[in-house]
Backbone as XML, in Angstrom:
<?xml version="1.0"?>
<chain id="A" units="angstrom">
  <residue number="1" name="UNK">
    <atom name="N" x="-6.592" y="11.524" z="-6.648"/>
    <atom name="CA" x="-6.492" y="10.511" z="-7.656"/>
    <atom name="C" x="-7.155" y="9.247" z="-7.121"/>
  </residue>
  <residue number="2" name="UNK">
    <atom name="N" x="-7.554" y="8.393" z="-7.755"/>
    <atom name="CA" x="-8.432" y="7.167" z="-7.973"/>
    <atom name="C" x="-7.668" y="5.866" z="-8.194"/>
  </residue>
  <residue number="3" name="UNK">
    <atom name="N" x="-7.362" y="4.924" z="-6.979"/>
    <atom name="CA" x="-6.863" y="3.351" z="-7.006"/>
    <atom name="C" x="-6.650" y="3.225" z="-8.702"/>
  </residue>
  <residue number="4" name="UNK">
    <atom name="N" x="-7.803" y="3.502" z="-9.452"/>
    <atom name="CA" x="-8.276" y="2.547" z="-10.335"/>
    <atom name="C" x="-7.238" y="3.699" z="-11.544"/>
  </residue>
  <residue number="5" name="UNK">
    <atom name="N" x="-7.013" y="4.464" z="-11.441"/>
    <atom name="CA" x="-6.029" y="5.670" z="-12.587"/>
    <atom name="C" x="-4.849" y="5.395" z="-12.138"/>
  </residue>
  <residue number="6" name="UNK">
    <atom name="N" x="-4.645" y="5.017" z="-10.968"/>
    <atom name="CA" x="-3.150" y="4.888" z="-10.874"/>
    <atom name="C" x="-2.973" y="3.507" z="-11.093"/>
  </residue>
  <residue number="7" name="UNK">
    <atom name="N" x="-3.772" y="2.421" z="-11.400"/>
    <atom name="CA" x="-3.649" y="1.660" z="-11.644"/>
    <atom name="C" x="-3.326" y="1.071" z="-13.291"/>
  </residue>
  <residue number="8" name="UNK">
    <atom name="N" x="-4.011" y="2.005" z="-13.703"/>
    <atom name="CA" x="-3.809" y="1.839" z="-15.247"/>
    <atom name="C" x="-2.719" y="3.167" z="-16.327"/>
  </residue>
  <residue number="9" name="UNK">
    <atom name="N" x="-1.621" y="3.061" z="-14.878"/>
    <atom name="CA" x="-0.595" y="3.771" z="-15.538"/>
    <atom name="C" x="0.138" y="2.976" z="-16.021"/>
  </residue>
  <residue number="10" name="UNK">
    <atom name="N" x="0.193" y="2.502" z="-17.315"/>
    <atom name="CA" x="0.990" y="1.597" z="-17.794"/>
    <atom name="C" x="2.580" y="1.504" z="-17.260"/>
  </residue>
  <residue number="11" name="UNK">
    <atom name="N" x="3.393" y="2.752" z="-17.698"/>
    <atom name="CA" x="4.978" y="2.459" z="-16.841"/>
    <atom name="C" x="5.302" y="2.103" z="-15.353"/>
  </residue>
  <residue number="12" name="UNK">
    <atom name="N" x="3.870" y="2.265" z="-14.812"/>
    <atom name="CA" x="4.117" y="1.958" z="-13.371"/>
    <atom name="C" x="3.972" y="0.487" z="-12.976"/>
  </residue>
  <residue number="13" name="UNK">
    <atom name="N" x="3.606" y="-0.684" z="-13.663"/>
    <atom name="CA" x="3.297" y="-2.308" z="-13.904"/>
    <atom name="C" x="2.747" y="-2.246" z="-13.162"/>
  </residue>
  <residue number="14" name="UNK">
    <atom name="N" x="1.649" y="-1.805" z="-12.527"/>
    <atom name="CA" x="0.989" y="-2.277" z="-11.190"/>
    <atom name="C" x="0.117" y="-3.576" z="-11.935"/>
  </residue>
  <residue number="15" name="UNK">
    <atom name="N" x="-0.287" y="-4.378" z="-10.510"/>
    <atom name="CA" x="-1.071" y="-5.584" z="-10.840"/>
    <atom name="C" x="-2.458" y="-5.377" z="-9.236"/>
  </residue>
  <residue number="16" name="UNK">
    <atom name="N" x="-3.128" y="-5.441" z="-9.498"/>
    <atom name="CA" x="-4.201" y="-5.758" z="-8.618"/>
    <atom name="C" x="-4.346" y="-7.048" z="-8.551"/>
  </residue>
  <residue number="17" name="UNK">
    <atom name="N" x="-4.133" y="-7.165" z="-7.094"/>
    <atom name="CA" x="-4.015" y="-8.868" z="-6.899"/>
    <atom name="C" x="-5.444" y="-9.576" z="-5.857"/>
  </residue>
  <residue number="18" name="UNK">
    <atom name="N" x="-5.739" y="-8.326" z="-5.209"/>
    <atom name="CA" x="-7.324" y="-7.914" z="-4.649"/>
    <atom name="C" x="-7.789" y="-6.514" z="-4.681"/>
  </residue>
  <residue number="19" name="UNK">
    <atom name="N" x="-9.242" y="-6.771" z="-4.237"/>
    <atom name="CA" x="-9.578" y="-5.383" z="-3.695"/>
    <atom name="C" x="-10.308" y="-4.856" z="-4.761"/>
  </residue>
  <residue number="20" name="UNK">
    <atom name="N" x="-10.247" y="-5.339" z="-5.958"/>
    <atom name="CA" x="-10.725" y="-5.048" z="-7.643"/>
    <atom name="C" x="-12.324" y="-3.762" z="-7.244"/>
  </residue>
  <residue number="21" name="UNK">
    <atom name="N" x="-13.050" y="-4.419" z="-6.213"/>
    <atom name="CA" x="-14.272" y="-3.553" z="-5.786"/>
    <atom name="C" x="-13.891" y="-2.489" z="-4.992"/>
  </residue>
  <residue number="22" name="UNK">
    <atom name="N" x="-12.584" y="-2.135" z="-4.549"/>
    <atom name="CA" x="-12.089" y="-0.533" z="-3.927"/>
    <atom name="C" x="-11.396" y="0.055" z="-4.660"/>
  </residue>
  <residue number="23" name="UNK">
    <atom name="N" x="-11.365" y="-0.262" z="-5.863"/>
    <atom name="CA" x="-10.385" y="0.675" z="-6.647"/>
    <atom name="C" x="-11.130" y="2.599" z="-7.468"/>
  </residue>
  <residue number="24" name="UNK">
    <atom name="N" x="-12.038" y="2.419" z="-6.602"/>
    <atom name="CA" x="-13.086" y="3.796" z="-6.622"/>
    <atom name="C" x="-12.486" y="4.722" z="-5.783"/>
  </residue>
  <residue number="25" name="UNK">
    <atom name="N" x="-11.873" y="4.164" z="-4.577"/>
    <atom name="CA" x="-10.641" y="4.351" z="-3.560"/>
    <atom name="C" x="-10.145" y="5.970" z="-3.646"/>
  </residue>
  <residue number="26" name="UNK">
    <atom name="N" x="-10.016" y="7.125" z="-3.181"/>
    <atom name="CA" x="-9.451" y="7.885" z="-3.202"/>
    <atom name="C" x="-8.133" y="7.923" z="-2.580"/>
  </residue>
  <residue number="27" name="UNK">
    <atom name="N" x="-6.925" y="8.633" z="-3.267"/>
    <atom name="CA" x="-5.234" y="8.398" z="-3.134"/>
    <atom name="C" x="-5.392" y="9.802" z="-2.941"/>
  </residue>
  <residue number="28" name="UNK">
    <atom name="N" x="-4.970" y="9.779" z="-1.607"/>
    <atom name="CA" x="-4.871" y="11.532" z="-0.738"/>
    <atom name="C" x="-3.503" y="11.634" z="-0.834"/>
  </residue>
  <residue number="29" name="UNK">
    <atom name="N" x="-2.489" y="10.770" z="-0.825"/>
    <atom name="CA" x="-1.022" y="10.671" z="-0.349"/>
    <atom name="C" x="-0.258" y="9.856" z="-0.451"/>
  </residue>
  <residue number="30" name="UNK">
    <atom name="N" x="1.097" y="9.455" z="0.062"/>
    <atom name="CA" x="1.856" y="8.405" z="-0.240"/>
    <atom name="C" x="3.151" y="8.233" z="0.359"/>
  </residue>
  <residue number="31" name="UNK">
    <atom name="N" x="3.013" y="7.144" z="1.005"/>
    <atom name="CA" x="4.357" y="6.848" z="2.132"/>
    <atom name="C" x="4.613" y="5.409" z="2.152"/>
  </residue>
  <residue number="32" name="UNK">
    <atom name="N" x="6.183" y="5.732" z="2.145"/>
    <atom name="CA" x="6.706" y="4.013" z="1.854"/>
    <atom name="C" x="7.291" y="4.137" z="3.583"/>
  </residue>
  <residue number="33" name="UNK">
    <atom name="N" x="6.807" y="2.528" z="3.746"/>
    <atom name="CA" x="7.318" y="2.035" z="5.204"/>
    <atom name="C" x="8.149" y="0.206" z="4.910"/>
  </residue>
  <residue number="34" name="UNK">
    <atom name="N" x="8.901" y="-0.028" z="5.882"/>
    <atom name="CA" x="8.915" y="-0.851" z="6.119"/>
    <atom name="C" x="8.757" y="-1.326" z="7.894"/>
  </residue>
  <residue number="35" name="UNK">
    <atom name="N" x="8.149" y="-0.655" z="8.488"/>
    <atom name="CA" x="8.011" y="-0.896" z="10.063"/>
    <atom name="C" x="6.847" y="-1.759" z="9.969"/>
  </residue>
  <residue number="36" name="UNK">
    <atom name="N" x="6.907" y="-2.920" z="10.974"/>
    <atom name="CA" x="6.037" y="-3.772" z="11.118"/>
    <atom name="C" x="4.627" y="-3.271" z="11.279"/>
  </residue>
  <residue number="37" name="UNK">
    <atom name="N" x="4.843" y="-1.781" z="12.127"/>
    <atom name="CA" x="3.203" y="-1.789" z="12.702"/>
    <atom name="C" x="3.472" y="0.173" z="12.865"/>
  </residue>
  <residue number="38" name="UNK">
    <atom name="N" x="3.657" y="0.087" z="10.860"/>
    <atom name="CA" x="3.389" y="1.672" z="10.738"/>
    <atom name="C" x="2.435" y="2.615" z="11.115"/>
  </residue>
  <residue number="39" name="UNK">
    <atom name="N" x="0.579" y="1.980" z="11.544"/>
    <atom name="CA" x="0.195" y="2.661" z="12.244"/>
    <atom name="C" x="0.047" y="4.349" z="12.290"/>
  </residue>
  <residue number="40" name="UNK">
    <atom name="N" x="0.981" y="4.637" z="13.465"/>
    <atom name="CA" x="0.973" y="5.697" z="13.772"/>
    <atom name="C" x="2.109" y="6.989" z="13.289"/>
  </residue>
  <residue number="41" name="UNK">
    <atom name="N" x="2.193" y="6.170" z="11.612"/>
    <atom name="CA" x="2.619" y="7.511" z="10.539"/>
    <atom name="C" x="1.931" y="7.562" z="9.756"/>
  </residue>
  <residue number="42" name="UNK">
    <atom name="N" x="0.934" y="6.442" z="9.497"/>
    <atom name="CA" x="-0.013" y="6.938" z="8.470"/>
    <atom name="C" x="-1.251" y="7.785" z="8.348"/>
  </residue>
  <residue number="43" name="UNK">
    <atom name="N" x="-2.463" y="8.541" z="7.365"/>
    <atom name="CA" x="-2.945" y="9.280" z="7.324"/>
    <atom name="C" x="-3.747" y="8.696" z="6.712"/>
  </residue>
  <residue number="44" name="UNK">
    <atom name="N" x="-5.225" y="8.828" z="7.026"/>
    <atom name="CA" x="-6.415" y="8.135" z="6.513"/>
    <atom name="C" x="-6.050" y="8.552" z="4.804"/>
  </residue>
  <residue number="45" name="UNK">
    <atom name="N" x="-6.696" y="7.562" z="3.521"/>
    <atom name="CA" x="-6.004" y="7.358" z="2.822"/>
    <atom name="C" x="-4.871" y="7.751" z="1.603"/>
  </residue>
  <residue number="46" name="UNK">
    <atom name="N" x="-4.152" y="7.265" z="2.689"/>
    <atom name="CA" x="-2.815" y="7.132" z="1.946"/>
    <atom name="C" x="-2.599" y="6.035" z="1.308"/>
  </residue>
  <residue number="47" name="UNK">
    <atom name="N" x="-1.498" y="5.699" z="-0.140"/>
    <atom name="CA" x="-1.086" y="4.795" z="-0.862"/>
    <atom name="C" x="0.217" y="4.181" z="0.435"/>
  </residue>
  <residue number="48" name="UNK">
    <atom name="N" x="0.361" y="3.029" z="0.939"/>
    <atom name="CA" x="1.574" y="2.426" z="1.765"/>
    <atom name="C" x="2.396" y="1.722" z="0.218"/>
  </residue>
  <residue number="49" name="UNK">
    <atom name="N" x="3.529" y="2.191" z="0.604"/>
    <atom name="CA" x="4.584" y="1.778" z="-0.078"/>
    <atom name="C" x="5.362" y="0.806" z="0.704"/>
  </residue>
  <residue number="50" name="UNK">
    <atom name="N" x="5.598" y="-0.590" z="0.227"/>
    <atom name="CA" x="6.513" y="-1.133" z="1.107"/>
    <atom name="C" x="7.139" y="-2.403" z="0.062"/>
  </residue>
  <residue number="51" name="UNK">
    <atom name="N" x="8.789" y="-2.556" z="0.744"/>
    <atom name="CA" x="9.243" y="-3.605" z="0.043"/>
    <atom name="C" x="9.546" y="-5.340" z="0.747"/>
  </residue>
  <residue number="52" name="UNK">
    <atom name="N" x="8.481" y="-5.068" z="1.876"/>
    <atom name="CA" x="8.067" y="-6.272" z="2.495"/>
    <atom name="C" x="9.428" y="-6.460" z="3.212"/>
  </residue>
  <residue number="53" name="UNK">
    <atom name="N" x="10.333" y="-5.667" z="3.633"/>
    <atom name="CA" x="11.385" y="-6.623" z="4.317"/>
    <atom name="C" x="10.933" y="-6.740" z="6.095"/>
  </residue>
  <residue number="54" name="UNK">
    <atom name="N" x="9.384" y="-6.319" z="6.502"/>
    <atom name="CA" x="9.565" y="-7.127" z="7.627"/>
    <atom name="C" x="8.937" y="-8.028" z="7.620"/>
  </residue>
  <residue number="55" name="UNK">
    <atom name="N" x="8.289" y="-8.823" z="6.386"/>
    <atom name="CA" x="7.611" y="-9.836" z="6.286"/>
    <atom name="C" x="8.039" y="-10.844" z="6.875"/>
  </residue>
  <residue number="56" name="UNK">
    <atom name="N" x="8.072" y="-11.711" z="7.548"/>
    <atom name="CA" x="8.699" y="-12.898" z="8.177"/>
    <atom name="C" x="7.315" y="-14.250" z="8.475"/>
  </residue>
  <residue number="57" name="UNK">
    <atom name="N" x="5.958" y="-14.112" z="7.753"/>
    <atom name="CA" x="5.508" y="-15.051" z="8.003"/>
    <atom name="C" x="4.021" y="-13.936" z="8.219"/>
  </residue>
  <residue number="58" name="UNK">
    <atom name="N" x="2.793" y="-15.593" z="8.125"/>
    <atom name="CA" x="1.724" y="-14.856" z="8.366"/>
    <atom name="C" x="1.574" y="-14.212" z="9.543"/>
  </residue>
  <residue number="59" name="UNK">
    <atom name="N" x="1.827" y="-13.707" z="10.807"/>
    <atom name="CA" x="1.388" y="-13.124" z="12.216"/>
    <atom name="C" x="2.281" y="-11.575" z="11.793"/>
  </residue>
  <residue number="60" name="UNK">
    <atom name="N" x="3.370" y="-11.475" z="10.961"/>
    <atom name="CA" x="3.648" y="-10.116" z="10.529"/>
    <atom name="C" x="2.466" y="-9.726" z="9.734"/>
  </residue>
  <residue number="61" name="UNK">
    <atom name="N" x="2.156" y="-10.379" z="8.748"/>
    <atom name="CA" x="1.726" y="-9.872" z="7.347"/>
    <atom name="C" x="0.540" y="-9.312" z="8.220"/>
  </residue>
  <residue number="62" name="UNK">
    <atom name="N" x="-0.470" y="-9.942" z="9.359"/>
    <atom name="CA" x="-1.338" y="-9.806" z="10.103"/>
    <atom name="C" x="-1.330" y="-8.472" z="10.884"/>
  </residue>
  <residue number="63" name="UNK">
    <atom name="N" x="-0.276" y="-8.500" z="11.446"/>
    <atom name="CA" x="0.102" y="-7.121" z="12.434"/>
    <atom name="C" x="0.255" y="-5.775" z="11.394"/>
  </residue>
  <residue number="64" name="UNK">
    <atom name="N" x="1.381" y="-5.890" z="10.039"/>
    <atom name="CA" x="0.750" y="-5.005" z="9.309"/>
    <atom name="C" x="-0.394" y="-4.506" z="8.599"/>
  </residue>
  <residue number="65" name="UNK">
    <atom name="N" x="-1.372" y="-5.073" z="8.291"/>
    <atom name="CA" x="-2.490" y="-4.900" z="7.684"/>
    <atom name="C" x="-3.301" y="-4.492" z="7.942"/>
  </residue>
  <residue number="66" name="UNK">
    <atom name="N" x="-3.667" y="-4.773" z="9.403"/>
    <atom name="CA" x="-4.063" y="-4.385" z="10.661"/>
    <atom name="C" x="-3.600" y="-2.833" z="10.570"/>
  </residue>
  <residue number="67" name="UNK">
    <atom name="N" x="-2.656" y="-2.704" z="10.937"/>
    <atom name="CA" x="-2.237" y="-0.918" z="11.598"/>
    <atom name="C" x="-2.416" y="-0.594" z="10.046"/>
  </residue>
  <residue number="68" name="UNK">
    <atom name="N" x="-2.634" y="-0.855" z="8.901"/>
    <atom name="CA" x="-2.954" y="-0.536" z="7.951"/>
    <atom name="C" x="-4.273" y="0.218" z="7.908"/>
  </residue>
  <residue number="69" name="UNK">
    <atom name="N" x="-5.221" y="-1.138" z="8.038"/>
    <atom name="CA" x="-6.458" y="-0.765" z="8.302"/>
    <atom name="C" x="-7.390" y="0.114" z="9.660"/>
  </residue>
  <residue number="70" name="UNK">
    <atom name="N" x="-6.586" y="-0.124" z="10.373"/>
    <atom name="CA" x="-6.528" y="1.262" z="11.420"/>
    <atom name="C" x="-6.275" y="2.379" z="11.094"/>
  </residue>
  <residue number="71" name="UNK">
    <atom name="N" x="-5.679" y="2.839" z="10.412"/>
    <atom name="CA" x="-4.640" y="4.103" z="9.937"/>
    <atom name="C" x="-6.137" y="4.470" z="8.554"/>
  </residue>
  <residue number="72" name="UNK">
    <atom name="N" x="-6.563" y="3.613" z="8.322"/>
    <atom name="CA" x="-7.441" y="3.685" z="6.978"/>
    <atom name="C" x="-6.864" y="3.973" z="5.319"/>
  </residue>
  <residue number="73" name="UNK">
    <atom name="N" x="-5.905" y="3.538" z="5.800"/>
    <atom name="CA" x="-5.150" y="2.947" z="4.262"/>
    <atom name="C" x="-5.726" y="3.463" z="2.886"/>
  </residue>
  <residue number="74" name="UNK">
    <atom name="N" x="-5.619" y="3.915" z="2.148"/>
    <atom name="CA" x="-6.089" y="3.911" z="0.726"/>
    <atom name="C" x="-5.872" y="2.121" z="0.277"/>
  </residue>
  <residue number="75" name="UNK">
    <atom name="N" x="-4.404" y="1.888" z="0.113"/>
    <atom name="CA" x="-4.168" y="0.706" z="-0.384"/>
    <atom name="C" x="-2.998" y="0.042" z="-0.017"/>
  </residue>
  <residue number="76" name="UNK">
    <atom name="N" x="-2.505" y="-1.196" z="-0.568"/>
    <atom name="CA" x="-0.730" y="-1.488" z="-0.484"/>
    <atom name="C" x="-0.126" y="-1.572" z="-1.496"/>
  </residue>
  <residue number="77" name="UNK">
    <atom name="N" x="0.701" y="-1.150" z="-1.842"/>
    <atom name="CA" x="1.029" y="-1.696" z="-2.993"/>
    <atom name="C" x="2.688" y="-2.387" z="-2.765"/>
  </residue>
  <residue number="78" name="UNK">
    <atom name="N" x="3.241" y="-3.154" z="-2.774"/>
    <atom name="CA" x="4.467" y="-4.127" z="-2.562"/>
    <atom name="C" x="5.237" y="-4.338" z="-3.154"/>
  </residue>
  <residue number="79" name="UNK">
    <atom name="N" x="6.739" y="-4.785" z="-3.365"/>
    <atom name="CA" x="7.127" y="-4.963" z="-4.245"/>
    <atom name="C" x="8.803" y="-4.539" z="-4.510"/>
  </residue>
  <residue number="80" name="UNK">
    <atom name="N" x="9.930" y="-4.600" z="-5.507"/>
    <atom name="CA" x="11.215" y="-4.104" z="-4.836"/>
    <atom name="C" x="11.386" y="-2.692" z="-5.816"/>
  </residue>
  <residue number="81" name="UNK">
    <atom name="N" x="12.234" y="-1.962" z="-5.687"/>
    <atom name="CA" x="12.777" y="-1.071" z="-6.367"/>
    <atom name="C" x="13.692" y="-1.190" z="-7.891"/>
  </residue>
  <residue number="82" name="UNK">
    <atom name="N" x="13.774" y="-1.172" z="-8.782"/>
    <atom name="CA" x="13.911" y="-1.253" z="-9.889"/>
    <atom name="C" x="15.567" y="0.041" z="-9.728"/>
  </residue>
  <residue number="83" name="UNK">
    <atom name="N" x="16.160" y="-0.640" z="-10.315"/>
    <atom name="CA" x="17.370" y="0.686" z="-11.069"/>
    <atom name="C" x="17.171" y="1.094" z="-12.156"/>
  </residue>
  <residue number="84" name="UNK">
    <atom name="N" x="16.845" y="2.481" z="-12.359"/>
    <atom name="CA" x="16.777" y="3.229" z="-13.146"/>
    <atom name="C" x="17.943" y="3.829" z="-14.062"/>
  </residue>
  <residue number="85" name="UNK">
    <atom name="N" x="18.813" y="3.719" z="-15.040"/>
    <atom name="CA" x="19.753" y="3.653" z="-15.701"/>
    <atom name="C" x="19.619" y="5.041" z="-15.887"/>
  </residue>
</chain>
């Protein structure tokens, strides 16, 4: 699947906030983390799922993005969990 199809799944609200020119992007997979420097669970591209709780300032946001882009990321996508009724 394609950044740009999973992007325009309406029930899913996604918002593209960058990146608008990688959304050609191939989505091999999908793993939610919250470890600072997931790294070495991810799989060249994969969708990262995360609900930012180790965010603590820019030198985190840095250290993740990083082992992001090492790992070769598909994308991020962020954000909290919703209850489903």
């Amino acid at each position: 699947m394609r950044l740009r199809d999973l992007c325009q799944v309406d029930h899913l609200g996604l918002k593209v906030l960058t990146g608008h020119d990688l959304l050609d992007r191939r989505v091999r997979g999908i793993t939610t983390t919250d470890l600072i420097e997931p790294g070495r669970f991810l799989k060249p591209a994969e969708l990262v799922l995360t609900e930012l709780t180790w965010h603590d300032g820019p030198d985190s946001a840095r250290r993740f993005v990083a082992a992001l882009v090492e790992a070769r990321a598909a994308a991020l996508c962020s954000g909290t969990a919703l209850k489903v009724p």
